GROMACS .gro file of C-alpha atoms in nm:
model
  469
    1MET     CA    1   8.684   1.023  -0.587
    2LYS     CA    2   8.491   0.907  -0.281
    3PRO     CA    3   8.156   1.045  -0.155
    4LYS     CA    4   8.325   1.256   0.114
    5ASP     CA    5   8.554   1.404  -0.154
    6VAL     CA    6   8.250   1.494  -0.362
    7LEU     CA    7   8.090   1.671  -0.066
    8GLU     CA    8   8.409   1.869  -0.009
    9MET     CA    9   8.429   1.954  -0.379
   10ALA     CA   10   8.071   2.081  -0.374
   11LYS     CA   11   8.141   2.289  -0.064
   12GLN     CA   12   8.453   2.445  -0.215
   13ALA     CA   13   8.264   2.531  -0.534
   14GLY     CA   14   7.970   2.681  -0.345
   15ALA     CA   15   7.725   2.440  -0.506
   16VAL     CA   16   7.361   2.508  -0.427
   17MET     CA   17   7.210   2.225  -0.635
   18VAL     CA   18   7.295   1.870  -0.736
   19ASP     CA   19   7.202   1.758  -1.087
   20LEU     CA   20   7.143   1.382  -1.104
   21ARG     CA   21   7.186   1.252  -1.460
   22PHE     CA   22   7.108   0.919  -1.620
   23ILE     CA   23   7.048   0.800  -1.974
   24ASP     CA   24   6.728   0.679  -2.137
   25LEU     CA   25   6.722   0.381  -2.372
   26PRO     CA   26   6.754   0.578  -2.699
   27GLY     CA   27   7.059   0.760  -2.561
   28VAL     CA   28   6.963   1.105  -2.432
   29TRP     CA   29   7.065   1.235  -2.089
   30GLN     CA   30   6.778   1.287  -1.843
   31HIS     CA   31   6.811   1.472  -1.512
   32THR     CA   32   6.652   1.574  -1.187
   33SER     CA   33   6.794   1.826  -0.940
   34VAL     CA   34   6.792   1.842  -0.561
   35PRO     CA   35   6.923   2.105  -0.316
   36ILE     CA   36   7.280   2.047  -0.207
   37HIS     CA   37   7.183   1.969   0.154
   38ARG     CA   38   7.015   1.648   0.032
   39LEU     CA   39   7.347   1.510  -0.090
   40THR     CA   40   7.498   1.314   0.196
   41GLU     CA   41   7.741   1.025   0.203
   42GLY     CA   42   7.442   0.796   0.255
   43ALA     CA   43   7.277   0.927  -0.064
   44PHE     CA   44   7.550   0.754  -0.267
   45GLU     CA   45   7.401   0.425  -0.147
   46ASP     CA   46   7.037   0.513  -0.085
   47GLY     CA   47   6.983   0.707  -0.407
   48PHE     CA   48   6.694   0.935  -0.505
   49GLY     CA   49   6.350   0.831  -0.627
   50PHE     CA   50   6.196   0.912  -0.966
   51ASP     CA   51   5.912   0.800  -1.195
   52GLY     CA   52   6.050   0.550  -1.446
   53SER     CA   53   5.727   0.528  -1.645
   54SER     CA   54   5.795   0.869  -1.801
   55ILE     CA   55   6.141   0.771  -1.931
   56ARG     CA   56   6.168   0.631  -2.284
   57GLY     CA   57   6.224   0.255  -2.280
   58TYR     CA   58   6.195   0.223  -1.902
   59GLN     CA   59   5.932   0.076  -1.669
   60PRO     CA   60   5.557   0.052  -1.735
   61ILE     CA   61   5.339   0.272  -1.516
   62ASN     CA   62   5.241  -0.017  -1.284
   63ALA     CA   63   5.607  -0.060  -1.178
   64SER     CA   64   5.731   0.294  -1.216
   65ASP     CA   65   5.908   0.373  -0.888
   66MET     CA   66   6.284   0.368  -0.938
   67LEU     CA   67   6.603   0.507  -0.787
   68VAL     CA   68   6.898   0.696  -0.932
   69VAL     CA   69   7.218   0.624  -0.739
   70PRO     CA   70   7.500   0.875  -0.802
   71ASP     CA   71   7.848   0.758  -0.898
   72ALA     CA   72   8.096   0.964  -0.694
   73THR     CA   73   8.373   0.918  -0.954
   74THR     CA   74   8.173   1.119  -1.210
   75ALA     CA   75   8.138   1.443  -1.009
   76GLN     CA   76   8.179   1.765  -1.211
   77MET     CA   77   8.059   2.121  -1.174
   78ASP     CA   78   7.827   2.205  -1.461
   79PRO     CA   79   7.972   2.507  -1.647
   80PHE     CA   80   7.639   2.624  -1.791
   81THR     CA   81   7.408   2.671  -1.493
   82ALA     CA   82   7.341   3.021  -1.358
   83ARG     CA   83   7.388   2.899  -1.000
   84PRO     CA   84   7.673   2.663  -0.896
   85THR     CA   85   7.550   2.310  -0.967
   86LEU     CA   86   7.724   1.980  -0.906
   87ALA     CA   87   7.654   1.718  -1.174
   88LEU     CA   88   7.665   1.345  -1.100
   89ILE     CA   89   7.608   1.059  -1.343
   90CYS     CA   90   7.384   0.796  -1.187
   91SER     CA   91   7.299   0.430  -1.217
   92VAL     CA   92   6.936   0.320  -1.206
   93VAL     CA   93   6.829   0.078  -0.932
   94ASP     CA   94   6.509  -0.109  -0.844
   95PRO     CA   95   6.388   0.034  -0.509
   96ILE     CA   96   6.258  -0.302  -0.383
   97THR     CA   97   6.530  -0.549  -0.483
   98ARG     CA   98   6.810  -0.287  -0.478
   99GLN     CA   99   6.940  -0.456  -0.793
  100PRO     CA  100   7.066  -0.258  -1.094
  101TYR     CA  101   6.793  -0.201  -1.350
  102SER     CA  102   6.843  -0.428  -1.652
  103ARG     CA  103   6.736  -0.162  -1.904
  104ASP     CA  104   6.978   0.101  -1.773
  105PRO     CA  105   7.226   0.135  -2.064
  106ARG     CA  106   7.507   0.229  -1.827
  107TYR     CA  107   7.454  -0.099  -1.641
  108VAL     CA  108   7.483  -0.286  -1.972
  109ALA     CA  109   7.820  -0.117  -2.030
  110ARG     CA  110   7.939  -0.200  -1.679
  111LYS     CA  111   7.849  -0.564  -1.738
  112ALA     CA  112   8.036  -0.558  -2.070
  113GLU     CA  113   8.354  -0.448  -1.893
  114ALA     CA  114   8.307  -0.722  -1.632
  115TYR     CA  115   8.247  -0.986  -1.902
  116LEU     CA  116   8.572  -0.895  -2.078
  117LYS     CA  117   8.763  -0.970  -1.758
  118GLN     CA  118   8.556  -1.279  -1.685
  119VAL     CA  119   8.642  -1.453  -2.014
  120GLY     CA  120   9.008  -1.363  -1.968
  121VAL     CA  121   9.050  -1.200  -2.308
  122ALA     CA  122   9.163  -0.867  -2.162
  123ASP     CA  123   9.103  -0.647  -1.861
  124THR     CA  124   9.039  -0.318  -2.044
  125CYS     CA  125   8.856  -0.216  -2.360
  126TYR     CA  126   8.966   0.131  -2.464
  127CYS     CA  127   8.729   0.333  -2.680
  128GLY     CA  128   8.793   0.651  -2.874
  129PRO     CA  129   8.492   0.793  -3.063
  130GLU     CA  130   8.517   1.068  -3.326
  131ALA     CA  131   8.171   1.223  -3.298
  132GLU     CA  132   8.107   1.467  -3.584
  133PHE     CA  133   7.836   1.730  -3.555
  134PHE     CA  134   7.688   2.034  -3.727
  135VAL     CA  135   7.656   2.385  -3.586
  136PHE     CA  136   7.377   2.571  -3.764
  137ASP     CA  137   7.259   2.930  -3.729
  138ASN     CA  138   6.894   2.831  -3.745
  139VAL     CA  139   6.670   2.528  -3.775
  140ARG     CA  140   6.293   2.506  -3.821
  141TYR     CA  141   6.085   2.191  -3.865
  142ASP     CA  142   5.729   2.070  -3.824
  143GLN     CA  143   5.495   1.799  -3.950
  144ASN     CA  144   5.125   1.741  -3.903
  145ASN     CA  145   4.854   1.560  -4.096
  146HIS     CA  146   4.850   1.800  -4.393
  147GLU     CA  147   5.196   1.962  -4.410
  148GLY     CA  148   5.557   1.903  -4.323
  149PHE     CA  149   5.887   2.083  -4.367
  150TYR     CA  150   6.236   2.140  -4.234
  151GLN     CA  151   6.456   2.441  -4.296
  152ILE     CA  152   6.822   2.475  -4.200
  153ASP     CA  153   7.043   2.780  -4.238
  154SER     CA  154   7.409   2.848  -4.181
  155ASP     CA  155   7.614   3.158  -4.260
  156GLU     CA  156   7.876   2.917  -4.397
  157GLY     CA  157   7.633   2.737  -4.626
  158GLN     CA  158   7.712   2.736  -4.995
  159TRP     CA  159   7.348   2.822  -5.067
  160ASN     CA  160   7.405   3.167  -4.913
  161THR     CA  161   7.643   3.292  -5.183
  162GLY     CA  162   7.346   3.456  -5.354
  163LYS     CA  163   7.173   3.584  -5.043
  164ASP     CA  164   7.057   3.947  -5.038
  165GLY     CA  165   7.215   4.174  -4.781
  166LYS     CA  166   7.548   4.146  -4.606
  167ASN     CA  167   7.718   3.835  -4.744
  168LEU     CA  168   8.098   3.883  -4.710
  169GLY     CA  169   8.168   3.576  -4.924
  170TYR     CA  170   8.394   3.285  -4.826
  171LYS     CA  171   8.115   3.027  -4.820
  172ILE     CA  172   8.233   2.667  -4.799
  173ARG     CA  173   8.152   2.465  -5.110
  174HIS     CA  174   7.980   2.129  -5.061
  175LYS     CA  175   8.228   1.859  -4.955
  176GLU     CA  176   8.514   2.113  -4.928
  177GLY     CA  177   8.504   2.192  -4.557
  178TYR     CA  178   8.821   2.000  -4.465
  179PHE     CA  179   9.032   2.216  -4.341
  180PRO     CA  180   8.987   2.578  -4.462
  181LEU     CA  181   9.113   2.863  -4.243
  182PRO     CA  182   8.893   3.149  -4.123
  183PRO     CA  183   8.711   3.342  -4.257
  184ALA     CA  184   8.573   3.040  -4.446
  185ASP     CA  185   8.575   2.844  -4.119
  186THR     CA  186   8.354   3.067  -3.906
  187LEU     CA  187   8.345   2.833  -3.607
  188MET     CA  188   8.706   2.817  -3.491
  189ASP     CA  189   8.654   3.032  -3.182
  190ILE     CA  190   8.335   2.849  -3.087
  191ARG     CA  191   8.511   2.513  -3.117
  192THR     CA  192   8.796   2.647  -2.904
  193GLU     CA  193   8.546   2.743  -2.636
  194MET     CA  194   8.402   2.391  -2.658
  195VAL     CA  195   8.754   2.249  -2.613
  196GLU     CA  196   8.813   2.468  -2.307
  197ARG     CA  197   8.484   2.361  -2.153
  198LEU     CA  198   8.559   1.996  -2.221
  199MET     CA  199   8.904   2.017  -2.065
  200GLY     CA  200   8.751   2.199  -1.770
  201ALA     CA  201   8.528   1.893  -1.724
  202GLY     CA  202   8.832   1.665  -1.715
  203ILE     CA  203   8.809   1.550  -2.076
  204GLU     CA  204   9.138   1.538  -2.266
  205VAL     CA  205   9.103   1.673  -2.620
  206GLU     CA  206   9.337   1.573  -2.901
  207VAL     CA  207   9.225   1.779  -3.202
  208SER     CA  208   8.958   2.025  -3.320
  209HIS     CA  209   8.875   2.108  -3.681
  210HIS     CA  210   8.612   2.183  -3.942
  211GLU     CA  211   8.481   1.872  -4.117
  212VAL     CA  212   8.414   1.798  -4.484
  213ALA     CA  213   8.059   1.929  -4.520
  214SER     CA  214   7.956   2.287  -4.580
  215ALA     CA  215   7.739   2.470  -4.327
  216GLY     CA  216   7.928   2.416  -4.004
  217GLN     CA  217   8.025   2.050  -3.981
  218CYS     CA  218   8.282   2.004  -3.702
  219GLU     CA  219   8.486   1.742  -3.524
  220ILE     CA  220   8.652   1.750  -3.181
  221ASP     CA  221   8.832   1.432  -3.081
  222MET     CA  222   8.873   1.313  -2.723
  223ARG     CA  223   9.155   1.091  -2.600
  224PHE     CA  224   9.058   0.726  -2.558
  225GLN     CA  225   8.931   0.598  -2.223
  226PRO     CA  226   8.798   0.267  -2.082
  227LEU     CA  227   8.452   0.182  -2.216
  228VAL     CA  228   8.219   0.311  -1.942
  229GLN     CA  229   8.430   0.621  -1.875
  230MET     CA  230   8.432   0.702  -2.247
  231ALA     CA  231   8.056   0.667  -2.274
  232ASP     CA  232   8.021   0.902  -1.974
  233LYS     CA  233   8.254   1.150  -2.141
  234LEU     CA  234   8.069   1.132  -2.471
  235MET     CA  235   7.750   1.236  -2.290
  236TRP     CA  236   7.939   1.531  -2.139
  237PHE     CA  237   8.076   1.603  -2.488
  238LYS     CA  238   7.727   1.635  -2.635
  239HIS     CA  239   7.616   1.848  -2.339
  240VAL     CA  240   7.907   2.087  -2.386
  241VAL     CA  241   7.876   2.112  -2.766
  242LYS     CA  242   7.502   2.185  -2.757
  243ASN     CA  243   7.522   2.441  -2.477
  244VAL     CA  244   7.821   2.633  -2.614
  245ALA     CA  245   7.647   2.654  -2.952
  246ARG     CA  246   7.329   2.779  -2.787
  247ALA     CA  247   7.521   3.041  -2.587
  248HIS     CA  248   7.637   3.184  -2.921
  249GLY     CA  249   7.285   3.194  -3.065
  250LYS     CA  250   7.347   2.882  -3.274
  251THR     CA  251   7.226   2.521  -3.259
  252ALA     CA  252   7.429   2.199  -3.269
  253THR     CA  253   7.305   1.859  -3.385
  254PHE     CA  254   7.448   1.507  -3.387
  255MET     CA  255   7.184   1.398  -3.640
  256PRO     CA  256   7.369   1.178  -3.892
  257LYS     CA  257   7.236   1.330  -4.215
  258PRO     CA  258   7.073   1.674  -4.179
  259LEU     CA  259   7.183   1.798  -4.524
  260TYR     CA  260   7.110   1.652  -4.867
  261GLY     CA  261   7.400   1.643  -5.110
  262ASP     CA  262   7.677   1.684  -4.853
  263ASN     CA  263   7.863   1.462  -4.609
  264GLY     CA  264   7.679   1.323  -4.310
  265SER     CA  265   7.813   1.299  -3.955
  266GLY     CA  266   7.973   0.971  -3.857
  267MET     CA  267   8.131   0.854  -3.535
  268HIS     CA  268   8.431   0.636  -3.607
  269VAL     CA  269   8.497   0.426  -3.297
  270HIS     CA  270   8.855   0.323  -3.216
  271GLN     CA  271   8.882   0.020  -2.988
  272SER     CA  272   9.170  -0.181  -2.845
  273PHE     CA  273   9.215  -0.448  -2.578
  274TRP     CA  274   9.478  -0.432  -2.303
  275LEU     CA  275   9.583  -0.671  -2.027
  276GLY     CA  276   9.796  -0.579  -1.728
  277GLY     CA  277   9.882  -0.243  -1.883
  278LYS     CA  278  10.002  -0.399  -2.209
  279PRO     CA  279   9.838  -0.360  -2.553
  280LEU     CA  280   9.707  -0.679  -2.714
  281PHE     CA  281   9.634  -0.563  -3.067
  282ALA     CA  282   9.997  -0.515  -3.178
  283GLY     CA  283  10.170  -0.803  -3.350
  284ASP     CA  284  10.346  -0.924  -3.663
  285GLY     CA  285  10.039  -0.986  -3.878
  286TYR     CA  286   9.876  -0.764  -4.139
  287ALA     CA  287   9.941  -0.393  -4.066
  288GLN     CA  288  10.144  -0.495  -3.759
  289MET     CA  289   9.832  -0.632  -3.592
  290SER     CA  290   9.806  -0.936  -3.366
  291GLU     CA  291   9.602  -1.247  -3.441
  292MET     CA  292   9.367  -1.135  -3.163
  293ALA     CA  293   9.306  -0.803  -3.337
  294LEU     CA  294   9.230  -0.973  -3.670
  295HIS     CA  295   8.985  -1.209  -3.501
  296TYR     CA  296   8.827  -0.905  -3.334
  297ILE     CA  297   8.779  -0.756  -3.682
  298GLY     CA  298   8.630  -1.087  -3.797
  299GLY     CA  299   8.372  -1.073  -3.519
  300VAL     CA  300   8.270  -0.715  -3.596
  301LEU     CA  301   8.240  -0.786  -3.970
  302LYS     CA  302   8.032  -1.099  -3.906
  303HIS     CA  303   7.788  -0.925  -3.674
  304ALA     CA  304   7.788  -0.582  -3.844
  305PRO     CA  305   7.430  -0.602  -3.981
  306ALA     CA  306   7.299  -0.670  -3.628
  307LEU     CA  307   7.536  -0.414  -3.475
  308ALA     CA  308   7.388  -0.151  -3.706
  309ALA     CA  309   7.064  -0.156  -3.505
  310LEU     CA  310   7.266  -0.022  -3.210
  311THR     CA  311   7.548   0.174  -3.379
  312ASN     CA  312   7.326   0.334  -3.646
  313PRO     CA  313   6.993   0.328  -3.466
  314THR     CA  314   6.783   0.596  -3.640
  315THR     CA  315   6.594   0.613  -3.967
  316ASN     CA  316   6.814   0.913  -4.049
  317SER     CA  317   7.128   0.698  -4.006
  318TYR     CA  318   7.050   0.528  -4.336
  319ARG     CA  319   7.042   0.857  -4.528
  320ARG     CA  320   7.417   0.849  -4.458
  321LEU     CA  321   7.476   0.475  -4.517
  322VAL     CA  322   7.405   0.480  -4.891
  323PRO     CA  323   7.617   0.270  -5.130
  324GLY     CA  324   7.836   0.470  -5.367
  325PHE     CA  325   7.857   0.780  -5.150
  326GLU     CA  326   8.092   0.887  -4.872
  327ALA     CA  327   7.986   0.646  -4.597
  328PRO     CA  328   8.169   0.315  -4.545
  329VAL     CA  329   7.882   0.074  -4.615
  330ASN     CA  330   8.098  -0.207  -4.754
  331LEU     CA  331   8.206  -0.460  -4.492
  332ALA     CA  332   8.578  -0.493  -4.540
  333TYR     CA  333   8.895  -0.398  -4.354
  334SER     CA  334   9.213  -0.226  -4.460
  335SER     CA  335   9.511  -0.030  -4.339
  336ARG     CA  336   9.490   0.338  -4.431
  337ASN     CA  337   9.200   0.295  -4.676
  338ARG     CA  338   8.912   0.510  -4.551
  339SER     CA  339   8.661   0.354  -4.789
  340ALA     CA  340   8.668   0.033  -4.581
  341SER     CA  341   8.420  -0.001  -4.295
  342ILE     CA  342   8.704  -0.108  -4.065
  343ARG     CA  343   9.038   0.067  -4.086
  344ILE     CA  344   9.369   0.007  -3.909
  345PRO     CA  345   9.521   0.351  -3.849
  346MET     CA  346   9.886   0.377  -3.947
  347TYR     CA  347   9.978   0.722  -3.806
  348ASP     CA  348  10.185   0.565  -3.529
  349THR     CA  349  10.373   0.233  -3.532
  350SER     CA  350  10.396   0.214  -3.153
  351PRO     CA  351  10.234  -0.103  -3.010
  352LYS     CA  352  10.033   0.120  -2.776
  353ALA     CA  353   9.878   0.294  -3.075
  354LYS     CA  354   9.755  -0.025  -3.242
  355ARG     CA  355   9.378  -0.023  -3.256
  356VAL     CA  356   9.080  -0.101  -3.475
  357GLU     CA  357   8.876   0.187  -3.619
  358VAL     CA  358   8.515   0.090  -3.692
  359ARG     CA  359   8.389   0.354  -3.934
  360PHE     CA  360   8.019   0.280  -3.984
  361PRO     CA  361   7.873   0.401  -3.646
  362ASP     CA  362   7.720   0.746  -3.615
  363PRO     CA  363   7.669   0.986  -3.322
  364SER     CA  364   7.294   0.923  -3.291
  365CYS     CA  365   7.372   0.601  -3.103
  366ASN     CA  366   7.352   0.537  -2.731
  367PRO     CA  367   7.726   0.509  -2.654
  368TYR     CA  368   7.684   0.267  -2.363
  369LEU     CA  369   7.503   0.021  -2.589
  370ALA     CA  370   7.704   0.082  -2.906
  371PHE     CA  371   8.049   0.052  -2.744
  372SER     CA  372   7.936  -0.258  -2.556
  373ALA     CA  373   7.790  -0.423  -2.866
  374LEU     CA  374   8.106  -0.361  -3.068
  375MET     CA  375   8.317  -0.506  -2.788
  376MET     CA  376   8.092  -0.814  -2.759
  377ALA     CA  377   8.117  -0.876  -3.135
  378GLY     CA  378   8.495  -0.847  -3.113
  379VAL     CA  379   8.513  -1.086  -2.819
  380ASP     CA  380   8.297  -1.334  -3.012
  381GLY     CA  381   8.545  -1.308  -3.299
  382ILE     CA  382   8.837  -1.373  -3.064
  383LEU     CA  383   8.679  -1.666  -2.878
  384ASN     CA  384   8.568  -1.833  -3.200
  385LYS     CA  385   8.876  -1.733  -3.402
  386ILE     CA  386   8.664  -1.576  -3.676
  387ASP     CA  387   8.873  -1.515  -3.988
  388PRO     CA  388   8.813  -1.162  -4.126
  389GLY     CA  389   8.918  -1.274  -4.476
  390ASP     CA  390   9.164  -1.089  -4.691
  391PRO     CA  391   9.208  -0.713  -4.649
  392LEU     CA  392   9.072  -0.489  -4.922
  393ASP     CA  393   9.337  -0.230  -4.993
  394LYS     CA  394   9.185  -0.108  -5.318
  395ASP     CA  395   8.956   0.194  -5.339
  396ILE     CA  396   8.623   0.026  -5.281
  397TYR     CA  397   8.438   0.295  -5.476
  398ALA     CA  398   8.652   0.219  -5.782
  399LEU     CA  399   8.578  -0.156  -5.785
  400SER     CA  400   8.398  -0.313  -6.078
  401SER     CA  401   8.040  -0.428  -6.026
  402GLU     CA  402   8.160  -0.790  -6.021
  403GLU     CA  403   8.422  -0.717  -5.753
  404LEU     CA  404   8.178  -0.510  -5.549
  405ALA     CA  405   7.915  -0.784  -5.557
  406ALA     CA  406   8.152  -1.006  -5.358
  407VAL     CA  407   8.183  -0.751  -5.075
  408PRO     CA  408   7.906  -0.771  -4.810
  409HIS     CA  409   7.752  -0.444  -4.699
  410MET     CA  410   7.566  -0.274  -4.417
  411PRO     CA  411   7.186  -0.279  -4.398
  412GLY     CA  412   7.014  -0.021  -4.616
  413SER     CA  413   6.749   0.079  -4.364
  414LEU     CA  414   6.667   0.074  -3.995
  415GLU     CA  415   6.411  -0.197  -4.069
  416GLU     CA  416   6.680  -0.424  -4.217
  417ALA     CA  417   6.909  -0.359  -3.919
  418LEU     CA  418   6.635  -0.443  -3.667
  419ILE     CA  419   6.558  -0.768  -3.851
  420ALA     CA  420   6.931  -0.853  -3.844
  421LEU     CA  421   6.946  -0.787  -3.469
  422GLU     CA  422   6.636  -0.999  -3.416
  423LYS     CA  423   6.809  -1.291  -3.590
  424ASP     CA  424   7.160  -1.237  -3.456
  425HIS     CA  425   7.189  -1.133  -3.092
  426GLU     CA  426   7.310  -1.441  -2.904
  427PHE     CA  427   7.662  -1.295  -2.893
  428LEU     CA  428   7.522  -0.996  -2.701
  429LEU     CA  429   7.355  -1.215  -2.436
  430ARG     CA  430   7.675  -1.383  -2.319
  431GLY     CA  431   7.767  -1.299  -1.962
  432ASP     CA  432   7.417  -1.150  -1.927
  433VAL     CA  433   7.560  -0.827  -2.072
  434PHE     CA  434   7.254  -0.757  -2.285
  435THR     CA  435   6.939  -0.933  -2.171
  436ARG     CA  436   6.655  -1.055  -2.390
  437ASP     CA  437   6.438  -0.794  -2.223
  438VAL     CA  438   6.673  -0.516  -2.335
  439ILE     CA  439   6.688  -0.648  -2.693
  440GLU     CA  440   6.311  -0.692  -2.711
  441MET     CA  441   6.247  -0.346  -2.567
  442TRP     CA  442   6.494  -0.192  -2.813
  443LEU     CA  443   6.325  -0.361  -3.109
  444GLU     CA  444   5.978  -0.265  -2.988
  445TYR     CA  445   6.072   0.095  -2.917
  446LYS     CA  446   6.252   0.148  -3.246
  447ARG     CA  447   5.968  -0.001  -3.450
  448ASP     CA  448   5.676   0.158  -3.265
  449LYS     CA  449   5.820   0.502  -3.185
  450GLU     CA  450   6.055   0.570  -3.477
  451LEU     CA  451   6.039   0.335  -3.777
  452ASN     CA  452   5.663   0.312  -3.822
  453PRO     CA  453   5.587   0.680  -3.751
  454VAL     CA  454   5.842   0.781  -4.016
  455ARG     CA  455   5.707   0.527  -4.266
  456LEU     CA  456   5.352   0.659  -4.219
  457ARG     CA  457   5.441   1.018  -4.312
  458PRO     CA  458   5.497   1.146  -4.665
  459VAL     CA  459   5.812   1.348  -4.728
  460PRO     CA  460   5.827   1.658  -4.950
  461TYR     CA  461   6.025   1.494  -5.231
  462GLU     CA  462   5.750   1.237  -5.280
  463PHE     CA  463   5.525   1.521  -5.400
  464PHE     CA  464   5.789   1.613  -5.661
  465LEU     CA  465   5.810   1.251  -5.775
  466TYR     CA  466   5.450   1.138  -5.760
  467TYR     CA  467   5.196   1.421  -5.741
  468ASP     CA  468   5.120   1.410  -6.114
  469ILE     CA  469   5.089   1.032  -6.137
   0.00000   0.00000   0.00000
């Protein structure tokens, strides 16, 4: 779609406002709106000014003037605004040099796609994320210097079987939410509305279902797309899920581990390389994979501890990545085996369906950075012919302690992941995809704004453990 097509689209839809969206460093959409008359063909080159010093991970206040430049190919009418509003995803540009801003995560992803072509490995990296989420009926939380709490409720929650008042039964037991029919699954109609909204925004949906956890865990899968397009669509996905939930008086979260004692929310990422319209991951090796695909796996396994800082970037991520529980913390690959951190799906034997499923990421990540980092690790594996070792087709959780000791694993905390990224990030800098400034800003932000503030605060269970010491 060209700028003139966008203007015609807005006219036909009766748009009165334009919503200009871009992403901050941690991975949350930001926006500013302007009246429709300000959107001209020239605006797609000139952009619109904003204060970058107020955006997380962006410019300091002494260099705060920045531009958002809309991408005409991303135009969609927002389905949730009271007045017709055209939404455009934007890139961030320096107003003086007119160069793309190095800390704009979408720019990092665009450079990743260009690097893939530059090294001649492939011309397209397809990504297909499975972003799980919870839909709760209520959430309350607060913390100050002398108290702290969180409280979640869901009509589906197993804890409500003994609730006074109108209960109606059919509560989903912990870890038994995959795939009960209504009335146990209370969210089918809401998920269907989410699917309709997503398809209305041009996003192809493949499946919708309740997930394993009690209390409203859901999954809606989108069809794979090239890297930048998929990251754009994942941001729309989160926007749709949260707003449909809110319209029904509920609240949706992509927090990886909001519930103790039940499954957390992961985001398995399927990736494959193509060249000239032909898939490159199909072959005659293990699980009908090509040598390229196995080297890709080798690269991801080698760099996984550093990747975790970008694919599992919150302190809460590591409540999910706990050895011995449901998350794939052990760094191994397998066909079919879901206890491996990298799986080769075997639903379809078609060469076009051959892909690698990386199972450790979670939906708290910034998709532009996470998809790009995974791709860069895979490319490093291909260029350096990194051997992934032997596949592990056994149930990892049934291995003896001696066998398990030989299997490397993911970091156990955000601190460990940040240290790993600090030591191992040269593969991300190739082709100037990630810059040292981006890596340094990411490490600084995560430590100063998330890791240390969480470490400084006591949690309720510590009172249970230690108050009488």
